[in-house]
N, C-alpha and C. Protein backbone atom coordinates (compact mmCIF):
# COMPACT_ATOMS: atom_id res chain seq x y z
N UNK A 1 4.34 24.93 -4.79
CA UNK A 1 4.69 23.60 -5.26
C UNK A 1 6.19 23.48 -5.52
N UNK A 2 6.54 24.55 -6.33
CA UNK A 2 8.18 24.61 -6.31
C UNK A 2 8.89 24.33 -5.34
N UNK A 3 8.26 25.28 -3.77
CA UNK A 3 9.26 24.80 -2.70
C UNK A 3 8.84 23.93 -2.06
N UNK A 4 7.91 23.23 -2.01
CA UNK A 4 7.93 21.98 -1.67
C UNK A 4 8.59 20.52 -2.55
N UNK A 5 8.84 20.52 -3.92
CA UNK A 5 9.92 19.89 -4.81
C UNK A 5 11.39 20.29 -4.55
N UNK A 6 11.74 21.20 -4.03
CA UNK A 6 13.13 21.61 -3.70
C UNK A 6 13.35 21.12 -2.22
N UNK A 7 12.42 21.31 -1.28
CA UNK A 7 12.73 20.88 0.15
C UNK A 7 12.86 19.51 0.37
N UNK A 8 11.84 18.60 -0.27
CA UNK A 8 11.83 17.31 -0.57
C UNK A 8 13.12 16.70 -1.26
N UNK A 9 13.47 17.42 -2.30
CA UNK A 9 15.08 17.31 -3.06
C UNK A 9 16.29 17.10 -1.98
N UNK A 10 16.34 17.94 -1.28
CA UNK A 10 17.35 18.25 -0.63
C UNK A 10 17.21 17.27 0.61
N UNK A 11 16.33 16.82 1.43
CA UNK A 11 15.85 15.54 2.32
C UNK A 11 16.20 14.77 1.87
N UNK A 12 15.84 14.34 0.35
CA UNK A 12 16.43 12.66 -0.33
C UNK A 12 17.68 13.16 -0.05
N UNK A 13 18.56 14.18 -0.04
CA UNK A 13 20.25 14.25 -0.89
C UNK A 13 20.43 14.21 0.91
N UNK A 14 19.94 14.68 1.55
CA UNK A 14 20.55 14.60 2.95
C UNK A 14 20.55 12.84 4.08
N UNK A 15 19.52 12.32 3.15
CA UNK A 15 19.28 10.81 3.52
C UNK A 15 20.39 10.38 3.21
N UNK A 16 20.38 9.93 1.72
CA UNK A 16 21.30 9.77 0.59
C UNK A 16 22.69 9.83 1.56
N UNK A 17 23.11 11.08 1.92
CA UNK A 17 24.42 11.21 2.22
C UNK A 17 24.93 10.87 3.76
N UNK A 18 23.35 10.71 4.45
CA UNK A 18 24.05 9.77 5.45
C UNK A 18 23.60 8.50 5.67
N UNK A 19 22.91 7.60 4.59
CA UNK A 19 23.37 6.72 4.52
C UNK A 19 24.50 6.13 4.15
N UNK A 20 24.94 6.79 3.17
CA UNK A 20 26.33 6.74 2.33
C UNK A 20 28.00 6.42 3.67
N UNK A 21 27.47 7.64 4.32
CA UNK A 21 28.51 7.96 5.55
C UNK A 21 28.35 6.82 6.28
N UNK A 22 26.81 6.40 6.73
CA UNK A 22 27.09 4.93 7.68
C UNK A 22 27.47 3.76 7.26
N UNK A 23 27.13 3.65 5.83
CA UNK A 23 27.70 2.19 5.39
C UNK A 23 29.39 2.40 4.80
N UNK A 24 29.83 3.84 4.93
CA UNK A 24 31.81 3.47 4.78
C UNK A 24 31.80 3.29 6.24
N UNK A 25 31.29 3.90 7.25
CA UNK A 25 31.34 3.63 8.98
C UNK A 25 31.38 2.40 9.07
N UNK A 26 30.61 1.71 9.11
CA UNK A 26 30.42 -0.18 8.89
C UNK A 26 31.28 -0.81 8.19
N UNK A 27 31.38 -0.35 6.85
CA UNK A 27 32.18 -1.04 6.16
C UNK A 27 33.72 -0.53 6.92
N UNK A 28 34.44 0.22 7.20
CA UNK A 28 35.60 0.60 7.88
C UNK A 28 35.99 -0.17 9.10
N UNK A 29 34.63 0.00 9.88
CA UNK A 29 34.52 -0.89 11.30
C UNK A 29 34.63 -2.42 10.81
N UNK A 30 34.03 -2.95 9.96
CA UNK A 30 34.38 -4.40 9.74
C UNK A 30 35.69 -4.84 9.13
N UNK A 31 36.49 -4.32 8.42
CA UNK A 31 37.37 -4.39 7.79
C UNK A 31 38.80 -3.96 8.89
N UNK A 32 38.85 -3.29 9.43
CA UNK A 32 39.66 -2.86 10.30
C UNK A 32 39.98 -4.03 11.59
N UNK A 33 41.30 -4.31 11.01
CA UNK A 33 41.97 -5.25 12.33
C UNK A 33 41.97 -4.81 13.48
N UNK A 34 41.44 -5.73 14.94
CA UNK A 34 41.81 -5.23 15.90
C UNK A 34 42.87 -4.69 16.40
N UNK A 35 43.39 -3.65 17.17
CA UNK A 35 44.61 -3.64 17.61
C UNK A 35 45.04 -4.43 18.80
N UNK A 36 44.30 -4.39 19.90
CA UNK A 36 44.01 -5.22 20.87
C UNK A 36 43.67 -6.40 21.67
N UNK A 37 44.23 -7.55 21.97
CA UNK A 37 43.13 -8.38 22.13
C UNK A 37 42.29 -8.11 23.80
N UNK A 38 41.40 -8.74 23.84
CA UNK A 38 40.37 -8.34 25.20
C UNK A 38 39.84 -9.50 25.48
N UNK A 39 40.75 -9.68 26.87
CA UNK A 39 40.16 -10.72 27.86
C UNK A 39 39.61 -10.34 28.96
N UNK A 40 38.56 -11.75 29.28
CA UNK A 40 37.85 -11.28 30.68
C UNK A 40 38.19 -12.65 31.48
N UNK A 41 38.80 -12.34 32.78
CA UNK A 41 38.76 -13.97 33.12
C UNK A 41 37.74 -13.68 34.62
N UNK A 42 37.32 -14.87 35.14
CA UNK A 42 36.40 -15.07 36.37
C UNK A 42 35.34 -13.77 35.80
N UNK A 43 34.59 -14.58 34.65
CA UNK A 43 33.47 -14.30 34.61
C UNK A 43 32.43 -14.75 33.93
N UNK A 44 31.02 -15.49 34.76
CA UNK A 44 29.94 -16.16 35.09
C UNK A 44 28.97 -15.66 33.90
N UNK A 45 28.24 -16.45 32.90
CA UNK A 45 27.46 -15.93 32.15
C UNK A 45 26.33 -17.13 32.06
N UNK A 46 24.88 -17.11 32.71
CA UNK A 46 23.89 -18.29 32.56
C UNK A 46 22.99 -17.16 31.67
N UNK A 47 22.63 -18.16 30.67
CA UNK A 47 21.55 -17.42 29.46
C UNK A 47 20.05 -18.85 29.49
């Protein structure tokens, strides 16, 4: 029972820490000015 409360422990802390990592990823990516601008010309888009 012990090591199954410790393995489980360490899964939340490993979730935990990459969720943590993707939302500064996101949050970095949104916040961050383009450097570039990006054009496309002669090009056809029917939706």
């Amino acid at each position: 029972m012990k090591q199954n409360r410790h393995s489980l422990m360490a899964k939340g802390i490993m979730v935990l820490l990459s969720l943590l990592i993707i939302v500064f990823i996101i949050t970095f990516a949104w916040f961050t000015p383009p450097e570039e601008i990006n054009e496309a010309h002669g090009v056809s888009m029917k939706t």
